[in-house]
Coordinates of C-alpha atoms in Angstrom, one line a residue:
Chain A
M213 CA -62.6 56.6 124.5
A214 CA -59.9 55.4 126.8
I215 CA -59.8 55.7 130.6
P216 CA -57.0 58.3 131.4
I217 CA -53.6 56.7 131.8
S218 CA -53.2 58.5 135.1
Y219 CA -55.9 56.2 136.5
S220 CA -53.7 53.1 135.8
L221 CA -50.5 54.9 137.0
R222 CA -52.0 56.0 140.2
N223 CA -53.5 52.7 141.0
L224 CA -50.1 51.2 140.7
W225 CA -48.7 54.0 143.0
A226 CA -51.6 53.5 145.4
R227 CA -50.5 49.9 145.9
K228 CA -46.8 50.6 146.2
L229 CA -45.7 47.5 148.1
T230 CA -47.6 45.1 145.8
T231 CA -46.4 46.9 142.7
A232 CA -42.8 46.9 144.0
L233 CA -42.9 43.1 144.8
T234 CA -44.5 42.2 141.5
A235 CA -42.2 44.4 139.5
G236 CA -39.3 43.1 141.5
G237 CA -40.1 39.5 140.6
M238 CA -40.2 40.4 137.0
A239 CA -37.0 42.4 137.4
L240 CA -35.2 39.3 138.7
V241 CA -36.2 37.3 135.7
V242 CA -35.3 40.1 133.3
F243 CA -31.9 40.4 135.1
V244 CA -31.2 36.7 134.5
F245 CA -32.5 36.9 130.9
A246 CA -30.4 40.0 130.0
T247 CA -27.3 38.7 131.8
V248 CA -27.4 35.5 129.8
L249 CA -27.7 37.3 126.5
M250 CA -24.9 39.7 127.7
L251 CA -22.7 36.7 128.5
E252 CA -23.3 35.1 125.2
Q253 CA -22.7 38.5 123.5
G254 CA -19.5 39.1 125.5
L255 CA -18.2 35.7 124.5
R256 CA -18.9 36.2 120.9
Q257 CA -17.5 39.7 121.0
T258 CA -14.3 38.5 122.6
L259 CA -13.7 35.7 120.1
V260 CA -14.9 37.6 117.0
S261 CA -12.8 40.6 117.7
T262 CA -9.9 38.2 118.0
G263 CA -9.8 38.0 114.2
A264 CA -9.2 40.5 111.4
Y265 CA -11.3 40.3 108.2
D266 CA -8.4 40.4 105.7
N267 CA -6.4 37.7 107.6
A268 CA -6.7 34.1 106.7
L269 CA -5.9 31.3 109.2
V270 CA -4.7 28.1 107.7
I271 CA -5.0 24.8 109.6
R272 CA -5.1 21.1 108.7
R273 CA -8.3 20.2 106.9
A274 CA -11.0 19.1 109.4
A275 CA -8.8 19.9 112.4
G276 CA -11.3 22.4 113.8
T277 CA -8.9 24.0 116.3
E278 CA -5.3 25.1 116.2
V279 CA -4.4 22.7 119.0
Q280 CA -5.5 19.7 116.9
S281 CA -3.9 21.1 113.7
A282 CA -0.5 20.5 112.1
V283 CA 1.1 22.3 109.1
D284 CA 4.6 21.1 108.1
R285 CA 7.4 23.4 106.9
T286 CA 7.0 22.5 103.2
Q287 CA 3.3 23.3 103.3
A288 CA 4.0 26.6 105.2
A289 CA 6.6 27.5 102.5
V290 CA 4.0 26.9 99.7
L291 CA 1.5 29.2 101.5
E292 CA 4.1 31.9 102.0
S293 CA 4.8 32.0 98.2
R294 CA 1.1 32.4 97.2
P295 CA 0.5 35.6 95.2
E296 CA -2.6 36.4 97.3
V297 CA -0.4 37.0 100.3
A298 CA 0.4 40.6 101.1
L299 CA 4.0 41.8 101.3
G300 CA 5.4 44.0 104.1
P301 CA 7.3 47.2 103.4
D302 CA 10.5 45.2 103.3
G303 CA 9.1 42.8 100.7
V304 CA 8.8 39.9 103.1
P305 CA 5.4 38.1 103.0
L306 CA 3.1 39.0 105.9
V307 CA 2.9 35.5 107.3
S308 CA 3.1 34.2 110.8
K309 CA 3.8 30.5 111.2
E310 CA 2.6 29.6 114.6
V311 CA 2.6 26.8 117.1
V312 CA -0.1 26.5 119.8
V313 CA 0.4 24.4 122.9
L314 CA -1.6 24.2 126.1
I315 CA 0.2 24.3 129.4
S316 CA -1.2 24.2 133.0
L317 CA -0.8 27.2 135.3
G318 CA -1.9 27.8 138.9
K319 CA -4.6 30.5 139.4
K320 CA -4.2 33.4 141.7
G321 CA -5.8 32.8 145.1
S322 CA -7.0 29.2 144.8
G323 CA -3.8 27.9 143.1
K324 CA -6.1 25.6 141.0
P325 CA -4.5 24.6 137.8
S326 CA -6.1 25.7 134.5
N327 CA -5.1 25.4 130.8
V328 CA -3.4 28.4 129.2
V329 CA -2.6 28.8 125.5
I330 CA 1.1 29.2 124.7
R331 CA 1.4 30.7 121.2
G332 CA 4.7 30.7 119.3
V333 CA 4.4 33.4 116.7
G334 CA 6.5 34.3 113.6
D335 CA 8.1 37.7 112.9
A336 CA 4.9 39.1 111.5
G337 CA 2.8 37.9 114.4
L338 CA 2.3 41.3 116.0
T339 CA 2.0 43.1 112.7
L340 CA -0.9 40.9 111.7
R341 CA -2.7 41.6 114.9
P342 CA -2.8 45.4 115.3
Q343 CA -5.2 45.2 118.2
V344 CA -2.4 43.6 120.3
K345 CA -0.3 46.2 122.0
I346 CA 2.5 45.9 124.4
V347 CA 1.5 47.8 127.6
E348 CA 4.4 47.1 129.8
G349 CA 8.0 46.1 129.1
R350 CA 8.9 45.1 125.6
T351 CA 8.2 42.3 123.1
F352 CA 10.2 39.1 123.1
R353 CA 13.5 38.9 121.0
P354 CA 13.3 36.3 118.3
G355 CA 15.6 33.4 119.0
S356 CA 15.5 33.9 122.7
S357 CA 13.7 32.3 125.6
E358 CA 11.6 35.4 126.2
I359 CA 7.8 35.5 126.4
I360 CA 5.1 38.1 126.7
V361 CA 1.9 37.6 128.7
G362 CA -1.7 38.7 127.9
R363 CA -3.4 41.1 130.3
S364 CA -6.1 38.6 131.5
I365 CA -3.4 35.9 132.2
E366 CA -1.5 38.4 134.3
E367 CA -4.6 39.2 136.2
R368 CA -5.8 35.7 136.9
F369 CA -2.7 33.5 137.2
S370 CA 0.2 33.6 139.7
G371 CA 3.8 33.7 138.8
V372 CA 3.3 35.5 135.5
A373 CA 4.3 39.1 136.5
L374 CA 6.8 41.1 134.5
G375 CA 10.3 39.9 135.1
E376 CA 9.3 36.5 136.6
R377 CA 10.4 33.2 135.1
L378 CA 8.1 30.5 134.0
R379 CA 9.0 26.9 133.5
F380 CA 7.5 24.9 130.7
G381 CA 8.7 22.9 127.6
M382 CA 11.8 21.8 129.7
R383 CA 13.1 25.4 129.7
E384 CA 12.9 28.6 131.8
W385 CA 11.3 31.5 130.0
T386 CA 11.6 35.1 131.1
I387 CA 8.6 37.4 131.0
V388 CA 9.7 40.6 129.3
G389 CA 6.4 42.2 128.5
L390 CA 2.7 42.4 129.1
F391 CA 0.3 42.9 126.2
D392 CA -3.3 44.1 125.8
G393 CA -5.3 42.2 123.2
G394 CA -8.0 44.8 123.0
R395 CA -10.6 42.6 124.8
S396 CA -9.9 39.7 122.4
G397 CA -9.1 36.1 123.1
F398 CA -5.4 36.9 122.8
D399 CA -5.6 38.5 126.2
S400 CA -5.8 34.9 127.6
E401 CA -2.6 33.8 125.8
I402 CA 1.2 33.7 126.4
W403 CA 3.3 34.5 123.3
G404 CA 6.9 33.7 122.4
D405 CA 9.0 33.0 119.3
A406 CA 7.6 30.1 117.2
D407 CA 10.9 28.5 116.4
Q408 CA 11.9 28.4 120.0
M409 CA 8.6 26.9 121.0
I410 CA 8.8 24.2 118.4
Q411 CA 12.2 23.2 119.7
A412 CA 11.2 23.4 123.3
F413 CA 8.1 21.2 122.8
R414 CA 9.9 18.8 120.5
R415 CA 7.5 19.6 117.6
S416 CA 8.3 19.1 114.0
M417 CA 5.3 21.0 112.6
F418 CA 3.5 24.3 113.1
S419 CA 0.0 24.4 114.3
S420 CA -1.3 27.0 112.0
V421 CA -0.3 29.7 109.5
L422 CA -1.8 33.2 109.6
V423 CA -1.5 35.2 106.4
R424 CA -2.5 38.8 105.5
L425 CA -4.2 38.8 102.2
N426 CA -3.6 41.5 99.5
D427 CA -7.2 42.6 100.1
A428 CA -10.2 40.9 101.6
S429 CA -11.6 39.8 98.2
A430 CA -8.5 37.7 97.5
F431 CA -9.8 35.1 100.1
D432 CA -11.8 33.1 97.5
S433 CA -8.8 32.6 95.1
F434 CA -6.6 31.8 98.1
T435 CA -9.0 29.0 99.3
A436 CA -9.4 27.7 95.8
A437 CA -5.6 27.5 95.4
L438 CA -5.4 25.5 98.7
T439 CA -8.1 23.1 97.5
D440 CA -6.5 22.6 94.1
D441 CA -2.9 22.1 95.3
Q442 CA -2.5 18.3 96.0
R443 CA 0.5 18.9 98.4
L444 CA -1.7 20.9 100.8
T445 CA -4.1 19.1 103.0
L446 CA -5.1 22.4 104.5
E447 CA -8.0 24.7 104.7
A448 CA -8.2 28.4 105.1
K449 CA -10.7 30.4 107.1
R450 CA -11.1 34.0 107.5
E451 CA -9.7 34.7 110.9
T452 CA -13.0 36.3 112.0
V453 CA -15.0 33.3 111.0
F454 CA -12.5 30.9 112.6
Y455 CA -12.8 32.6 116.0
A456 CA -16.6 33.0 115.7
E457 CA -16.8 29.2 115.2
Q458 CA -14.6 28.7 118.2
S459 CA -17.2 30.4 120.4
E460 CA -20.2 28.6 118.9
T461 CA -20.5 25.6 121.2
L462 CA -20.0 27.5 124.5
A463 CA -22.2 30.4 123.3
R464 CA -25.0 28.0 122.3
F465 CA -24.7 26.2 125.7
I466 CA -24.9 29.5 127.6
R467 CA -27.8 30.6 125.5
I468 CA -29.9 27.4 125.8
L469 CA -29.2 27.0 129.5
G470 CA -29.9 30.7 130.2
L471 CA -33.1 30.9 128.1
T472 CA -34.4 27.7 129.7
L473 CA -33.9 29.1 133.2
S474 CA -35.4 32.5 132.1
I475 CA -38.5 30.8 130.8
I476 CA -39.0 28.7 133.9
F477 CA -38.5 31.7 136.1
S478 CA -40.8 33.8 133.9
I479 CA -43.7 31.4 134.5
G480 CA -43.3 32.3 138.2
A481 CA -43.2 36.0 137.5
V482 CA -46.2 35.8 135.2
I483 CA -48.2 33.9 137.8
G484 CA -47.2 36.6 140.3
A485 CA -48.4 39.4 138.0
M486 CA -51.6 37.5 137.4
I487 CA -52.3 37.2 141.2
T488 CA -51.6 40.9 141.6
M489 CA -53.9 41.8 138.8
Y490 CA -56.7 39.5 139.8
A491 CA -56.5 41.0 143.3
S492 CA -56.6 44.4 141.8
V493 CA -59.7 43.6 139.7
A494 CA -61.4 42.1 142.8
N495 CA -60.6 45.1 144.9
R496 CA -61.9 47.5 142.3
T497 CA -65.1 45.7 141.2
A498 CA -67.3 48.6 142.2
E499 CA -65.0 51.1 140.4
I500 CA -65.3 49.0 137.3
G501 CA -69.1 49.1 137.6
T502 CA -69.0 52.8 138.1
L503 CA -66.8 53.4 135.0
R504 CA -69.1 51.2 132.9
A505 CA -72.2 53.1 134.2
L506 CA -70.6 56.4 133.3
G507 CA -70.4 55.2 129.8
F508 CA -66.9 53.6 129.5
R509 CA -67.0 50.5 127.3
R510 CA -65.7 47.0 128.0
G511 CA -62.8 47.7 125.7
S512 CA -61.7 50.7 127.8
I513 CA -61.8 48.6 131.0
L514 CA -59.8 45.9 129.4
L515 CA -57.2 48.4 128.2
A516 CA -56.9 50.2 131.5
F517 CA -56.2 47.0 133.4
L518 CA -53.9 45.6 130.6
F519 CA -52.0 48.8 130.6
E520 CA -51.5 48.6 134.3
S521 CA -50.0 45.1 133.9
L522 CA -47.9 46.2 130.9
L523 CA -46.6 49.0 133.1
L524 CA -45.6 46.5 135.8
G525 CA -43.6 44.7 133.1
V526 CA -42.0 48.0 132.0
I527 CA -41.0 48.9 135.5
G528 CA -39.7 45.3 136.2
G529 CA -37.9 45.3 132.9
A530 CA -36.2 48.7 133.5
I531 CA -35.0 47.6 136.9
G532 CA -33.8 44.3 135.5
V533 CA -31.9 45.9 132.7
A534 CA -30.4 48.5 135.0
G535 CA -29.2 45.7 137.3
A536 CA -27.8 43.7 134.4
S537 CA -25.9 46.7 133.1
T538 CA -23.8 46.8 136.2
M539 CA -22.6 43.3 135.2
Q540 CA -20.6 45.0 132.5
L541 CA -18.1 45.9 135.2
I542 CA -17.3 42.2 135.8
T543 CA -15.0 40.0 133.8
I544 CA -15.3 36.2 134.1
S545 CA -13.3 33.4 132.8
T546 CA -14.2 29.9 131.7
V547 CA -12.8 27.0 129.7
N548 CA -13.7 27.4 126.0
W549 CA -14.8 23.9 125.1
Q550 CA -13.4 24.1 121.6
S551 CA -9.8 25.1 122.4
F552 CA -9.8 23.6 126.0
A553 CA -8.1 26.8 127.2
E554 CA -9.2 29.4 129.8
L555 CA -10.8 32.4 128.2
A556 CA -11.6 35.6 130.0
F557 CA -14.6 37.7 128.8
S558 CA -17.0 40.2 130.1
F559 CA -20.8 40.9 129.9
D560 CA -21.6 43.0 126.9
L561 CA -24.9 45.0 126.9
T562 CA -26.0 46.0 123.4
P563 CA -29.1 48.0 122.3
G564 CA -30.4 44.7 120.9
I565 CA -30.2 43.0 124.3
V566 CA -32.0 46.0 126.0
F567 CA -34.7 45.7 123.4
A568 CA -35.0 41.9 123.8
A569 CA -35.1 42.2 127.6
M570 CA -37.8 44.9 127.6
T571 CA -39.9 43.0 125.1
F572 CA -39.6 39.9 127.4
A573 CA -40.7 42.0 130.4
V574 CA -43.6 43.6 128.6
G575 CA -44.5 40.1 127.3
M576 CA -44.7 38.9 130.9
G577 CA -46.8 41.9 131.9
F578 CA -49.2 41.1 129.0
L579 CA -49.5 37.4 129.9
G580 CA -50.1 38.2 133.6
G581 CA -52.6 40.9 132.8
V582 CA -54.7 39.6 129.9
L583 CA -56.9 37.2 131.8
P584 CA -57.7 39.5 134.8
A585 CA -58.3 42.4 132.4
A586 CA -60.7 40.3 130.4
Q587 CA -62.5 39.3 133.6
A588 CA -62.8 42.9 134.6
S589 CA -64.3 43.8 131.2
R590 CA -66.8 41.0 131.2
M591 CA -68.5 41.9 134.5
A592 CA -72.2 42.9 134.3
I593 CA -72.5 46.5 135.4
V594 CA -75.3 45.8 138.0
D595 CA -73.3 42.9 139.6
A596 CA -70.1 45.0 139.7
L597 CA -71.9 48.0 141.3
R598 CA -73.4 45.7 144.0
A599 CA -69.9 45.0 145.2
A600 CA -69.7 48.6 146.6
Chain B
M57 CA -98.7 70.2 130.7
T58 CA -95.1 69.0 130.4
D59 CA -93.9 66.3 128.1
V60 CA -93.5 62.7 129.0
I61 CA -89.7 62.0 129.0
V62 CA -89.7 58.4 130.1
R63 CA -92.4 56.1 128.8
I64 CA -92.4 52.5 130.2
R65 CA -94.8 49.9 128.8
G66 CA -95.2 46.2 129.7
L67 CA -91.8 46.1 131.4
A68 CA -90.8 42.7 132.9
K69 CA -87.6 41.5 134.4
S70 CA -86.8 38.3 136.3
Y71 CA -83.6 36.8 137.8
R72 CA -82.5 33.2 137.8
R73 CA -81.8 31.9 141.2
G74 CA -80.9 28.3 141.8
G75 CA -82.3 27.3 138.4
Q76 CA -85.6 29.0 139.0
S77 CA -86.8 32.2 137.5
V78 CA -87.7 34.8 140.1
P79 CA -89.9 37.6 138.7
V80 CA -88.9 41.1 139.9
L81 CA -90.9 43.4 137.7
E82 CA -94.1 42.3 136.0
D83 CA -95.8 44.1 133.2
L84 CA -95.1 47.5 134.5
D85 CA -96.3 50.7 132.9
L86 CA -95.1 54.1 134.0
D87 CA -94.7 57.7 132.6
I88 CA -92.3 60.2 134.0
R89 CA -92.6 63.8 132.9
S90 CA -89.8 66.1 132.0
G91 CA -88.7 68.1 135.1
D92 CA -90.3 65.6 137.5
F93 CA -88.8 64.7 140.8
L94 CA -89.9 61.1 141.4
A95 CA -89.3 59.0 144.4
L96 CA -89.4 55.2 144.0
M97 CA -90.3 53.5 147.3
G98 CA -91.1 50.0 148.4
P99 CA -89.8 47.2 150.6
S100 CA -86.6 45.4 149.9
G101 CA -86.9 43.1 146.9
S102 CA -89.8 45.1 145.6
G103 CA -87.9 45.8 142.4
K104 CA -87.3 49.5 142.8
S105 CA -83.6 49.3 142.3
T106 CA -84.1 47.0 139.3
L107 CA -86.5 49.6 137.8
L108 CA -84.0 52.4 138.4
N109 CA -81.2 50.3 136.7
L110 CA -83.4 49.6 133.7
I111 CA -84.3 53.3 133.3
A112 CA -80.6 54.2 133.6
G113 CA -79.7 51.7 130.9
I114 CA -77.3 49.5 133.0
D115 CA -79.6 46.5 132.9
K116 CA -81.7 44.9 130.2
P117 CA -85.4 43.9 130.7
D118 CA -86.9 40.6 129.6
R119 CA -89.8 42.2 127.9
G120 CA -91.4 45.6 127.3
T121 CA -90.4 48.9 126.0
L122 CA -88.6 51.8 127.8
E123 CA -88.5 55.0 125.8
V124 CA -86.5 58.0 126.9
E125 CA -87.1 61.1 124.8
G126 CA -88.7 58.8 122.2
V127 CA -85.7 56.4 122.0
D128 CA -86.5 52.8 123.0
I129 CA -83.3 52.0 125.0
T130 CA -84.1 48.3 125.3
R131 CA -83.3 48.0 121.6
L132 CA -79.9 49.7 121.8
G133 CA -76.8 47.5 121.4
E134 CA -74.2 47.5 124.2
S135 CA -71.9 50.1 122.8
D136 CA -74.8 52.4 121.7
L137 CA -76.2 52.0 125.2
A138 CA -72.9 53.0 126.7
R139 CA -72.8 56.1 124.5
W140 CA -76.4 56.8 125.4
R141 CA -75.7 56.6 129.2
A142 CA -72.7 58.9 128.9
S143 CA -74.8 61.7 127.4
H144 CA -78.2 61.1 129.0
V145 CA -77.8 59.8 132.5
G146 CA -76.2 61.2 135.6
F147 CA -75.7 58.6 138.4
I148 CA -75.8 59.3 142.2
F149 CA -75.0 56.2 144.2
Q150 CA -75.5 55.3 147.8
F151 CA -71.8 54.9 148.5
Y152 CA -70.8 57.8 146.2
N153 CA -68.6 55.5 144.0
L154 CA -65.8 58.0 143.5
L155 CA -62.6 56.6 142.1
P156 CA -60.2 56.8 145.1
V157 CA -57.1 57.5 143.1
L158 CA -58.5 60.5 141.4
T159 CA -58.9 64.0 142.9
A160 CA -62.4 65.6 143.3
L161 CA -61.8 67.6 140.2
E162 CA -60.6 64.5 138.2
N163 CA -63.6 62.5 139.4
V164 CA -66.0 65.2 138.2
E165 CA -64.1 65.5 134.9
L166 CA -64.2 61.8 134.2
P167 CA -67.5 61.6 132.2
L168 CA -66.2 64.5 130.0
V169 CA -63.3 62.3 128.9
L170 CA -65.9 60.5 126.8
T171 CA -66.8 63.7 125.0
S172 CA -64.9 65.6 122.4
L173 CA -64.1 68.4 124.8
G174 CA -60.5 69.5 125.2
R175 CA -58.6 69.1 128.5
R176 CA -58.8 72.7 129.4
E177 CA -62.5 73.0 128.8
R178 CA -63.1 69.8 130.7
R179 CA -61.2 71.3 133.7
E180 CA -63.2 74.5 133.5
R181 CA -66.5 72.8 133.5
A182 CA -65.5 70.5 136.3
E183 CA -64.4 73.5 138.4
L184 CA -67.8 75.1 137.7
A185 CA -69.7 72.0 138.7
L186 CA -67.7 71.7 141.9
S187 CA -68.5 75.4 142.7
M188 CA -72.2 74.7 142.1
V189 CA -72.1 72.0 144.9
G190 CA -70.1 74.3 147.1
L191 CA -66.7 72.5 147.0
S192 CA -64.5 75.0 145.2
D193 CA -62.0 74.7 148.0
R194 CA -61.8 70.9 147.8
V195 CA -60.8 70.6 144.1
K196 CA -57.4 68.9 144.7
H197 CA -58.6 66.7 147.6
Y198 CA -58.9 62.9 147.2
P199 CA -62.1 61.2 148.2
S200 CA -60.4 59.7 151.3
E201 CA -59.8 63.3 152.5
L202 CA -63.5 64.3 152.2
S203 CA -66.4 63.6 154.5
G204 CA -69.3 61.4 153.3
G205 CA -71.5 64.5 152.6
Q206 CA -68.7 66.1 150.7
Q207 CA -68.0 62.9 148.7
Q208 CA -71.7 62.8 147.7
R209 CA -71.6 66.4 146.6
V210 CA -68.6 65.5 144.4
A211 CA -70.6 62.6 143.0
I212 CA -73.5 65.0 142.3
A213 CA -71.2 67.3 140.5
R214 CA -70.0 64.4 138.4
A215 CA -73.6 63.4 137.7
I216 CA -74.5 66.9 136.3
I217 CA -71.3 67.7 134.4
T218 CA -72.6 66.3 131.1
D219 CA -75.9 68.1 131.5
P220 CA -77.8 64.7 131.3
T221 CA -81.5 64.2 130.5
L222 CA -82.1 62.1 133.6
L223 CA -80.5 62.1 137.1
V224 CA -80.9 58.7 138.8
A225 CA -80.1 58.4 142.5
D226 CA -80.0 55.1 144.4
E227 CA -80.5 55.8 148.1
P228 CA -78.4 59.0 147.9
T229 CA -78.7 59.7 151.6
G230 CA -78.5 56.0 152.7
D231 CA -74.9 56.3 154.0
L232 CA -75.2 59.8 155.5
D233 CA -76.0 61.4 158.9
R234 CA -79.1 63.5 159.3
V235 CA -77.5 66.8 158.7
S236 CA -75.5 65.8 155.6
A237 CA -78.5 63.9 154.3
G238 CA -80.6 67.1 154.6
E239 CA -77.9 69.1 152.7
I240 CA -77.7 66.5 149.9
L241 CA -81.5 66.5 149.6
D242 CA -81.5 70.3 149.4
L243 CA -79.0 70.1 146.7
I244 CA -80.9 67.5 144.7
G245 CA -84.0 69.5 145.2
R246 CA -82.3 72.6 143.8
L247 CA -81.1 70.7 140.7
N248 CA -84.7 69.9 140.1
S249 CA -86.3 73.3 140.9
E250 CA -83.5 75.6 139.5
L251 CA -82.0 73.6 136.7
G252 CA -85.2 71.7 135.8
K253 CA -83.4 68.3 136.0
T254 CA -85.6 65.2 135.8
I255 CA -84.7 63.2 138.9
I256 CA -85.6 59.6 139.7
M257 CA -84.6 58.6 143.2
V258 CA -84.9 55.3 145.0
T259 CA -85.2 55.6 148.8
H260 CA -86.3 54.0 151.9
D261 CA -86.4 57.2 153.7
Q262 CA -89.8 58.8 154.1
R263 CA -88.3 62.3 154.7
A264 CA -86.3 62.0 151.5
A265 CA -89.3 60.9 149.6
E266 CA -91.3 63.9 150.8
R267 CA -88.9 66.2 148.9
A268 CA -90.1 64.6 145.6
H269 CA -93.0 65.8 143.5
S270 CA -94.4 62.3 143.2
I271 CA -93.9 59.0 144.9
V272 CA -94.2 55.6 143.1
N273 CA -94.7 52.7 145.4
L274 CA -93.6 49.3 144.2
E275 CA -94.6 46.0 145.8
K276 CA -93.7 42.6 144.5
G277 CA -92.8 44.0 141.1
A278 CA -95.9 46.0 140.5
L279 CA -97.0 49.6 141.0
V280 CA -99.4 49.9 144.0
R281 CA -99.9 53.6 144.2
A282 CA -98.7 56.6 142.3
T283 CA -99.1 60.1 143.7

């Protein structure tokens, strides 16, 4: 028979300060742990939601990123005529031939320069990306020196407000609209007309071609056709896969760094919990003897102390997760190592992360409590009673 | 003639101290009758507490048999012995040994947690036991809010709640003033005379021992005189 749970609960309550400090230590570790997972999740979320499943992005084989890729006009024309490509209501293929260039802009406040993606898009560019919506002003007119700016760019960089003029590619460009990319990577881009960009940057080739497939299952025959056609040194990826791969290096770095830190911190928290629990056992030696004399078994003593320590973990975990959830209000930006451009993203708390963080916290409680609890259960009754 | 409830034969116990074996009890024989009120006396180190611990089943002898109601408890395994203690022994300690985080009622109820009784019945029995020791108005008090004498009365309520075969008391008045000690001894005496409880009490206090029906004197691990 188990010792009543209220006994463990009230013992934690009776030592409020010690409990608060120990749980607080654990909460900090859980906070770091959860925040890192949220950061990684936010980054993946941002880049994955950048793509649509039935869109295929075509770049030069082995290019890896759009910036490094080149697709010439002939190749683009071949792609456009593939039967797997969906047609718009006007019978025109849903294809956006795009050019991606990096420019440097000064950040708000510090004025420090950072890389920004300039994307020249084709006529279907906006149609292919339904998550992108103009929130202020209007879209650019094809054939003009007009550009539209992503929400995150407008927030973080100076000189990019509606109506302002931006100088790059040996031209002045007028900002005629602001767009919301639906928390995707497009929020961190500036868009204009692809043909104008190619001229301005003295390019002869596009960077990538984005096509809408007839249906998502046409992807396999589309890639097969690309491989078979000797004229095309290109490869196609589902847009979702392409952007997920873009996040891989940075996401993995955040994960490894964060988890390493969490593990190192957690050793401290576990030792803290262990000291608390050893002190608790030492203070209650006579109580342990009494409980055993009354007929409670070693196992019950072990469970009561272990439960107390697990509870410390749960309290710490709950505080840590609650703290981490406030991080969702914050948006941060960093350079994506694959595209070399600034990317803004936020912390994203998922049920999976809450579960992982709470498991981590309970795990710390278990590790901190198991040795003291075992010590408590091993005491000889007569020796324990003598401590009264 | 009442029945013998505790039958001790050839009981021996020694402790190891600094690599040497120090005998505490040597070849001890003792019978305790049902309904007896026995005082164990003797100087410090005479082995009286050790004998009480052995009878209560919280320590194991080196040799000998110790039968309670015909069951040789020296042969019981650890978990059987725990179960045996829960149903056969009520403990009264010198320092009361109440759990500070539990109320008087919860302390008294604690041994019943080991039984199959429901929560409601446990509470009712605990309240009854507290009223028997005159603490009906202290049910929700924590031990720190009670005087020494009151704490010992809670401990006595806890000791009798399971209706045990034996009540063992180790210096039950050792931490109390004269008045409180007298009240506690009255209470223990009534448990014996009114409820017929078999009580074994270790004490230094001659006045406490005088309340008992019989006194067993221990000296250097052996019985010197039994009255």
